Every structure is written in C-alpha cells, then in structure tokens.
Coordinates of N, CA, C and O in Angstrom, one line a residue:
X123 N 92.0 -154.7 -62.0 CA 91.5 -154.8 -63.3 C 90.0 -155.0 -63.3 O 89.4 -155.8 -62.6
X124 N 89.5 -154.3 -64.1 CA 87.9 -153.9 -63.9 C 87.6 -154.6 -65.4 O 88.0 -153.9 -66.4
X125 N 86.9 -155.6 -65.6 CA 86.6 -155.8 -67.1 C 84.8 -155.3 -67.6 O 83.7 -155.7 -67.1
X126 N 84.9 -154.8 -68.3 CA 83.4 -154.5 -69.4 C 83.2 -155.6 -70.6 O 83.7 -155.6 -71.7
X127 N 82.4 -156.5 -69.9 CA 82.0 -157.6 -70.7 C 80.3 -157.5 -70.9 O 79.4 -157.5 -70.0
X128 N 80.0 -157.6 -72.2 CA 78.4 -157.7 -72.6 C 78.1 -158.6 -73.3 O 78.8 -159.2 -74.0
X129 N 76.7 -158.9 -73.2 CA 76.1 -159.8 -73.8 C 75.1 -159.4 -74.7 O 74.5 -158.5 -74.1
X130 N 74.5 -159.7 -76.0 CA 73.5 -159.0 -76.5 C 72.5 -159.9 -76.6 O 72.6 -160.2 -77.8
X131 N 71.8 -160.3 -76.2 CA 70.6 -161.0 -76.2 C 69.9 -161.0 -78.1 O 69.6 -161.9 -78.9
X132 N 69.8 -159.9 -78.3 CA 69.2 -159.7 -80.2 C 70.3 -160.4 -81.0 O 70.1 -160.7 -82.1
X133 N 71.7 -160.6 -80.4 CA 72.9 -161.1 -81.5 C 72.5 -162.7 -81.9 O 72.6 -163.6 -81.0
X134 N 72.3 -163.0 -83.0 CA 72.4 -164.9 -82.9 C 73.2 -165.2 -82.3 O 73.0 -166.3 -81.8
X135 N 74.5 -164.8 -82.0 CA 75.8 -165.3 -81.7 C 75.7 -166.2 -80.7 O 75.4 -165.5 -79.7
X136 N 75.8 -167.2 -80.3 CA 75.6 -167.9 -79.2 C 76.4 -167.2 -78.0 O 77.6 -167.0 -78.1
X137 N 75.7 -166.9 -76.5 CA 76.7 -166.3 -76.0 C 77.8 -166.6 -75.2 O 78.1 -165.8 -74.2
X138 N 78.4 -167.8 -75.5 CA 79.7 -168.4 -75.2 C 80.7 -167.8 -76.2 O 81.8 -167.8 -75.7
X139 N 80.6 -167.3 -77.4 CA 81.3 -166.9 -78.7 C 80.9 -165.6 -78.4 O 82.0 -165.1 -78.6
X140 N 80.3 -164.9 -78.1 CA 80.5 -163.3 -78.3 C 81.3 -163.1 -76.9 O 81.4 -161.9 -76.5
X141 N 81.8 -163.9 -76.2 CA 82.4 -163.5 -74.6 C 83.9 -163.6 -75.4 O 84.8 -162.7 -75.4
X142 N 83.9 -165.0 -76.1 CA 85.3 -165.4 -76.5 C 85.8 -164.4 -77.6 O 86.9 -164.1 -78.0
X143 N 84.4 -163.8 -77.9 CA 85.4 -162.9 -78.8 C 85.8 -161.3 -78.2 O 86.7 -160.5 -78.4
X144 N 84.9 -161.5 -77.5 CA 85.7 -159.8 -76.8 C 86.6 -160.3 -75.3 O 86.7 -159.3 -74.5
X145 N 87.0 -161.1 -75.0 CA 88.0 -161.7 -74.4 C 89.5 -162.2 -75.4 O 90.7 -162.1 -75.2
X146 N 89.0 -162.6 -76.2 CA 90.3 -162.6 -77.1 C 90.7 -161.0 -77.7 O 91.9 -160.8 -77.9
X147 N 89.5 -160.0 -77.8 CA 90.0 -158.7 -78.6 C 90.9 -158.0 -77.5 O 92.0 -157.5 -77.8
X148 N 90.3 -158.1 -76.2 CA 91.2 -157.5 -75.4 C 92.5 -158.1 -75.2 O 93.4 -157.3 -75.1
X149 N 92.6 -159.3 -75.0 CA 93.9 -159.7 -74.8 C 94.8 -159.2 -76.2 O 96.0 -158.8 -76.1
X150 N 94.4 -159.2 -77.2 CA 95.3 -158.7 -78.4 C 95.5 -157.7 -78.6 O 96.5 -157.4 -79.2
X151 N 94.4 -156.8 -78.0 CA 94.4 -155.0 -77.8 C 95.5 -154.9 -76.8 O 96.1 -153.8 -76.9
X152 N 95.9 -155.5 -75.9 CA 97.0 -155.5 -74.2 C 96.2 -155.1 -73.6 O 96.6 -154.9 -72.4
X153 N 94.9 -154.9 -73.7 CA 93.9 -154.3 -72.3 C 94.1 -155.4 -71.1 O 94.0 -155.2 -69.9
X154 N 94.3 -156.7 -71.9 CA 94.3 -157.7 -70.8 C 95.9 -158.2 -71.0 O 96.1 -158.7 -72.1
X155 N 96.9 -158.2 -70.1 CA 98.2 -158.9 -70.8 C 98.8 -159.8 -69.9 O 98.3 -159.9 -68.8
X156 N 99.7 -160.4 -70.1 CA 100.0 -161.8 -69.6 C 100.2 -161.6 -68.4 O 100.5 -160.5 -67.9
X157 N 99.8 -163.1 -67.7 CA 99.3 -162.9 -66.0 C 98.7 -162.7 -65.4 O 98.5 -163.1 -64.3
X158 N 97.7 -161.5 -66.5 CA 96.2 -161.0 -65.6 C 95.4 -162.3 -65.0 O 95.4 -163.4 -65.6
X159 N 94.9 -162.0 -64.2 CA 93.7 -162.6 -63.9 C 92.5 -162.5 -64.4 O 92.2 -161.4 -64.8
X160 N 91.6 -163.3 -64.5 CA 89.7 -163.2 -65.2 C 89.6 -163.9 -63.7 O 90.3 -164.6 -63.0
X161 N 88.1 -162.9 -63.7 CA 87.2 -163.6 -63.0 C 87.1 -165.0 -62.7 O 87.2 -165.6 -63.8
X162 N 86.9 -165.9 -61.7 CA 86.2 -167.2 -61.5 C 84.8 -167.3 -62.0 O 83.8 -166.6 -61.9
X163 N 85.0 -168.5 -62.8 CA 83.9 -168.9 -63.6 C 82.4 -168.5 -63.0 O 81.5 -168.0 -63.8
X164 N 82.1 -168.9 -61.7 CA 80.5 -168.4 -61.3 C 80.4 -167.1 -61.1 O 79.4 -166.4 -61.5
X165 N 81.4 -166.5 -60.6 CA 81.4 -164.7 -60.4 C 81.2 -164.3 -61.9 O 80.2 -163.8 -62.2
X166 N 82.1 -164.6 -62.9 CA 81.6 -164.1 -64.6 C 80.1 -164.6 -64.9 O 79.2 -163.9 -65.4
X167 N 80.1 -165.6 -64.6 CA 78.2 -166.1 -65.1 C 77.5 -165.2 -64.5 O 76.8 -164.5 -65.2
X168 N 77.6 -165.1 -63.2 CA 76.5 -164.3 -62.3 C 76.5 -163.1 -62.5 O 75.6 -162.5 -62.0
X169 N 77.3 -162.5 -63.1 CA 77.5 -161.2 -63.5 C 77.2 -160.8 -64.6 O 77.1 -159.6 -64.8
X170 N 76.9 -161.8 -65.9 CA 76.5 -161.4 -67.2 C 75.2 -162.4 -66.9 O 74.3 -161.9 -67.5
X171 N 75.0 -163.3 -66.3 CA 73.6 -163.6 -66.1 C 73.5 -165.0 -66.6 O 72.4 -165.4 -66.3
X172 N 74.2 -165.8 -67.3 CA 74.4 -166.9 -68.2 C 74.9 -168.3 -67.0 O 75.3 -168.2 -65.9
X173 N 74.7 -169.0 -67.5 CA 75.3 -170.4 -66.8 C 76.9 -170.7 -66.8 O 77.7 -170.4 -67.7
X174 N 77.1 -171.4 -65.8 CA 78.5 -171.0 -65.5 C 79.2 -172.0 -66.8 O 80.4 -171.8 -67.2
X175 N 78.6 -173.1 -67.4 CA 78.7 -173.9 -68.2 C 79.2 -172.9 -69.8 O 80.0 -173.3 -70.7
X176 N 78.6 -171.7 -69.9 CA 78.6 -171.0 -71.1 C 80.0 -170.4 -70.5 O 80.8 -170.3 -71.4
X177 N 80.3 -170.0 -69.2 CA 81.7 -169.3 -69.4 C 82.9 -170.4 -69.4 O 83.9 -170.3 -70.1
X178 N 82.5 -171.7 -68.2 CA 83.6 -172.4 -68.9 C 83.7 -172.8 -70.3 O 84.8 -173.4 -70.4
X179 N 83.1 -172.8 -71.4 CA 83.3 -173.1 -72.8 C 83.7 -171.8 -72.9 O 83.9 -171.7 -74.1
X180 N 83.9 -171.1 -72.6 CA 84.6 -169.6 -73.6 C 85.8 -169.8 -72.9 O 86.8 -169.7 -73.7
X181 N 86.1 -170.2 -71.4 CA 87.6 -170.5 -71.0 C 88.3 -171.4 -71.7 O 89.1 -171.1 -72.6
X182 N 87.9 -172.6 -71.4 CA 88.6 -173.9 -72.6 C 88.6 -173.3 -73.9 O 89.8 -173.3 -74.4
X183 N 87.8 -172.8 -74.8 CA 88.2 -172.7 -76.1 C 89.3 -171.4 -75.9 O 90.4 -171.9 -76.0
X184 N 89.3 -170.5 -75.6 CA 90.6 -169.5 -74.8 C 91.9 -170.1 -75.0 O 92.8 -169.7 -75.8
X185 N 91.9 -171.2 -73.9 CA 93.0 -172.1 -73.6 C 93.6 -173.0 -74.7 O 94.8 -173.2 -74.8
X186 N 92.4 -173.6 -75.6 CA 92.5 -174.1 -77.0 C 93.6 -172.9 -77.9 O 94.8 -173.1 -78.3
X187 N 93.1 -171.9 -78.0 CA 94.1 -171.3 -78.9 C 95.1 -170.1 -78.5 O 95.4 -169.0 -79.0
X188 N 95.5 -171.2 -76.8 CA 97.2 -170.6 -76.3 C 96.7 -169.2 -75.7 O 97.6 -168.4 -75.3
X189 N 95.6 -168.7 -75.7 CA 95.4 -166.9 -74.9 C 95.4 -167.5 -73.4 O 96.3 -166.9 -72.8
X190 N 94.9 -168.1 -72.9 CA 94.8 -168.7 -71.6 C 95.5 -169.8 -71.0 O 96.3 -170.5 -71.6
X191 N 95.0 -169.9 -69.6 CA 95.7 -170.9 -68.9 C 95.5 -171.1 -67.4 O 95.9 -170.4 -66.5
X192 N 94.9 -172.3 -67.5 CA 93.8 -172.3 -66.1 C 94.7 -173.5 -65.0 O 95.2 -174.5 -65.5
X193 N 94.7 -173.2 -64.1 CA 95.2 -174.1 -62.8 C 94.7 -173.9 -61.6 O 94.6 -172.8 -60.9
X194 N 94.1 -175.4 -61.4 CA 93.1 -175.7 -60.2 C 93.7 -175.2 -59.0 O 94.5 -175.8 -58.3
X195 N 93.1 -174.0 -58.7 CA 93.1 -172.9 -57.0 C 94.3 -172.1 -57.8 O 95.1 -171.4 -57.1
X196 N 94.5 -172.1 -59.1 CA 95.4 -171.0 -59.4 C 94.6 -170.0 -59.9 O 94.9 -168.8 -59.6
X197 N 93.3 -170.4 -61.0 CA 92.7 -169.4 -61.6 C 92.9 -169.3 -62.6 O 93.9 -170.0 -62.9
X198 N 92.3 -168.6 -63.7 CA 92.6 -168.4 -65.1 C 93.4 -167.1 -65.5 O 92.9 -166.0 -65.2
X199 N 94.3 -167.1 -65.9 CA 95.1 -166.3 -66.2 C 95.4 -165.6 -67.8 O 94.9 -166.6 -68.4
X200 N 95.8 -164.9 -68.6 CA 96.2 -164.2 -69.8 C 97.1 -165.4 -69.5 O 97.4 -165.8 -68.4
X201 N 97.4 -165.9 -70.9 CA 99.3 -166.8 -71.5 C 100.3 -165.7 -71.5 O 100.3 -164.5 -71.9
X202 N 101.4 -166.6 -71.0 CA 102.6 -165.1 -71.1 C 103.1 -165.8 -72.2 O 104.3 -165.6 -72.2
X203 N 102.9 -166.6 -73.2 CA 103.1 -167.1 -74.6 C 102.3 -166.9 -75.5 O 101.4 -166.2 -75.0
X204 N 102.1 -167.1 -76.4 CA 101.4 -166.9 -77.9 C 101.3 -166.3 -79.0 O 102.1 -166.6 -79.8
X205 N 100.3 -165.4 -79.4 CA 100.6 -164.4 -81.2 C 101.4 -163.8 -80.5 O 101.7 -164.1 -79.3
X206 N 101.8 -162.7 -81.5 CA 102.9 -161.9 -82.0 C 101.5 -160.8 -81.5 O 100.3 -160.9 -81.8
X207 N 102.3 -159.6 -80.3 CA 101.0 -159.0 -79.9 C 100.9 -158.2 -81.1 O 99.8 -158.0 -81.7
X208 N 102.3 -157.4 -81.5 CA 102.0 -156.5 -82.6 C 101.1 -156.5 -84.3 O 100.4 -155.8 -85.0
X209 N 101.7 -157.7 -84.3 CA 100.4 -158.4 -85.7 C 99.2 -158.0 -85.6 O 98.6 -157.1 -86.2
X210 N 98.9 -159.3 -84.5 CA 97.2 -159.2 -84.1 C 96.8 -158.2 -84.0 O 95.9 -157.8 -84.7
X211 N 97.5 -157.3 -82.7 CA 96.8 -155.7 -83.0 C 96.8 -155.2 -84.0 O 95.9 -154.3 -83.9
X212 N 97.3 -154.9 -85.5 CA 97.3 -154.0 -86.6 C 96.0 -155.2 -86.8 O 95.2 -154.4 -87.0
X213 N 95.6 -156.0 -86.9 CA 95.0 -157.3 -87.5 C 93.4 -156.7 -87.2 O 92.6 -156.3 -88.1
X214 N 93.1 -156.7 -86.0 CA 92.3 -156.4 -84.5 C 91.7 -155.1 -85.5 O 90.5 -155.1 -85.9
X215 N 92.5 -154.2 -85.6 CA 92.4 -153.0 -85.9 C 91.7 -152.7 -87.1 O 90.8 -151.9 -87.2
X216 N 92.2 -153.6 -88.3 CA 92.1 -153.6 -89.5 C 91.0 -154.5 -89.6 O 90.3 -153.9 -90.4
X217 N 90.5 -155.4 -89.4 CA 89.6 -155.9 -89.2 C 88.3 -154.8 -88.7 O 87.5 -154.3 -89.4
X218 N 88.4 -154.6 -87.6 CA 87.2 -153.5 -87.1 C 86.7 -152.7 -87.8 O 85.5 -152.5 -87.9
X219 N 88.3 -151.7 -88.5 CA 87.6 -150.8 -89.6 C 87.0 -151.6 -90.9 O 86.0 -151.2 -91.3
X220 N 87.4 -152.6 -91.5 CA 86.6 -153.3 -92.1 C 85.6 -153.9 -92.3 O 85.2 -154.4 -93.3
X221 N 85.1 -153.9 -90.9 CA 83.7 -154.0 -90.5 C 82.5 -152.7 -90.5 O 81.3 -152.7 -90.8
X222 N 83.5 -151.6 -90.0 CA 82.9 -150.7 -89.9 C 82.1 -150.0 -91.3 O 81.0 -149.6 -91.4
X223 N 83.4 -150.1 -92.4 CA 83.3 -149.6 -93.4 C 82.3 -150.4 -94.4 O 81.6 -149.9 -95.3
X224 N 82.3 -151.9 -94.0 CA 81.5 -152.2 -95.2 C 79.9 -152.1 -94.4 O 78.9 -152.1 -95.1
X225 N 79.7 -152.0 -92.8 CA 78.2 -151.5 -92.7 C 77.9 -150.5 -93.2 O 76.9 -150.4 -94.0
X226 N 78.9 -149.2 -92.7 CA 78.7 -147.5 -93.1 C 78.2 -148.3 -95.1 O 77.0 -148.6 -95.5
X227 N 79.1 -148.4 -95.7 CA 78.8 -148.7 -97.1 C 77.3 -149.5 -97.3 O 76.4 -149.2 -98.1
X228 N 77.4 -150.2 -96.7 CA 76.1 -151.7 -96.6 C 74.8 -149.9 -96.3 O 73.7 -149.7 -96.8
X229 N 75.2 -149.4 -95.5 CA 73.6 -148.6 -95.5 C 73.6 -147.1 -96.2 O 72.9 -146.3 -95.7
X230 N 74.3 -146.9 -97.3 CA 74.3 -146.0 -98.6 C 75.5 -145.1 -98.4 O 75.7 -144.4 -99.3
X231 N 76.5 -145.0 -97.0 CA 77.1 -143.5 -96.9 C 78.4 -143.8 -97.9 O 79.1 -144.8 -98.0
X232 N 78.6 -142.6 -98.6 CA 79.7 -142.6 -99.3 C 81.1 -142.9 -98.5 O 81.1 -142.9 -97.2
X233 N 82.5 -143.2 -99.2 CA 83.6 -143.2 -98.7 C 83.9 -141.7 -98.1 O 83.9 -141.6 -96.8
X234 N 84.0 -140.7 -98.8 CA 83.6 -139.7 -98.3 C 83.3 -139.0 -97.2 O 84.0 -138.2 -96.5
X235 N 81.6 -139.5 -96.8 CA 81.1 -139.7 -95.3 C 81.6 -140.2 -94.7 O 81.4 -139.8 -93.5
X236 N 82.5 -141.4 -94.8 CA 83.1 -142.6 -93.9 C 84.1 -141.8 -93.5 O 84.3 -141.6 -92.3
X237 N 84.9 -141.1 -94.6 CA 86.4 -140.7 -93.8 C 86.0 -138.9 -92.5 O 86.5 -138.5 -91.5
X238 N 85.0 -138.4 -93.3 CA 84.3 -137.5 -92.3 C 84.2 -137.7 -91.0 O 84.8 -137.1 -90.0
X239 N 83.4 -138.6 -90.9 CA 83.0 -139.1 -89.8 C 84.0 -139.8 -88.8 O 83.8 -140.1 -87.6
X240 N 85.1 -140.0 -89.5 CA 86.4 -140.7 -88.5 C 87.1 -139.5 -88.3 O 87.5 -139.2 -87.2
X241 N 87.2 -138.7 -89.4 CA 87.7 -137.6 -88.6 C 87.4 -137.1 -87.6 O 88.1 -137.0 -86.6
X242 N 86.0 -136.6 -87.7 CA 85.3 -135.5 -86.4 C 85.9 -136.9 -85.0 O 86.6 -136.6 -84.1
X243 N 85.3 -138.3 -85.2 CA 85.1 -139.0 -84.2 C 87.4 -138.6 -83.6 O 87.9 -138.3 -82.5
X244 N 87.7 -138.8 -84.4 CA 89.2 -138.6 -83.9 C 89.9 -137.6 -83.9 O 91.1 -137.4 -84.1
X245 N 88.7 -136.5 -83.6 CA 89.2 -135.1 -83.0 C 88.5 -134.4 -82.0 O 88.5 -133.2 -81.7
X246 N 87.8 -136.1 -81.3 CA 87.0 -135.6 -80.2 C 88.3 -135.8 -78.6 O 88.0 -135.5 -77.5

C-alpha cells in the first residue's frame, strides 16, 4: 500500500487536521480498509517533513473517532469496526461536489458550466 499524503503550507489548516482529514477521506473512500497498516509515526513525519508530534495527534484523534487503532509493536492499523462504509462514501462524495460547486459558483461560472465541465472531466 503506497499512500499520497500532502501537506499545503499556504492552507491555514494546521497541519495535523489536513493529514486527519485525508486519512479519514481515504479510509471512507476503502482506499484504506480495515487492517491496513499506516506508516510508523517518524517514517510519516519524515516524509511529509513535520514533527513526529503533529502525526501522532492526527493518530490519536483517528483513534478518538473509532477509524484507527494503535498497539505497541503492533502498529497503527484501519478499525475493522465503525461508520457504515456505504453512507460515509455517498456523504464523502456529496460533500466534495458541494464543495466544488459552491467555489465553481463562488468565482462567477454558471450551473451550466459546472455540469459541462463534469461532463468532459467524466469522459476523460
């Protein structure tokens, strides 16, 4: 399992919360599903560049809401308990386009242009 994890330096987001949030999207997308393994905490820091303190707070709050589950010399693992995967993903989903839609909108393009543009992109 190969993960693509980023950090954006320009986001306010503190970057313990932009990890937790595309570590929770995957696990709800199944990119990551129960049992996987994550990385060890210094190998994730050193690799996005951050203090290993910023990744264990994205583990513990993880673990806080049941996606994870950490055991000493076991490693941190996906929960093979928690949401309902199928919810979250329509949720995951619906959310994003509603993100998407109210920037496209937020910077003048018609509904119109919006559904255009998903077309071409979902006939590539």
């Amino acid at each position: 399992m190969s993960l693509v994890l980023t950090l954006d330096p320009d986001d306010p987001t503190p970057p313990y919360e932009q990890l937790r949030r595309q570590l929770a999207d995957l696990i709800t997308a199944g990119q990551l599903g129960p049992g996987d393994r994550l990385p060890p905490l210094r190998q994730l820091a050193g690799d996005l560049g951050v203090a290993v303190g910023t990744v264990a707070r994205t583990y513990r709050e993880l673990e806080q809401e049941g996606l994870l589950t950490s055991r000493r010399g076991g490693g941190t693992r996906v929960a093979t308990t928690g949401r309902a995967p199928a919810m979250d993903r329509r949720q995951l989903l619906g959310g994003m386009a509603a993100d998407f839609v109210a920037r496209a909108r937020g910077l003048g393009f018609t509904d119109e242009e919006i559904v255009l543009a998903l077309d071409r992109q979902l006939a590539l």
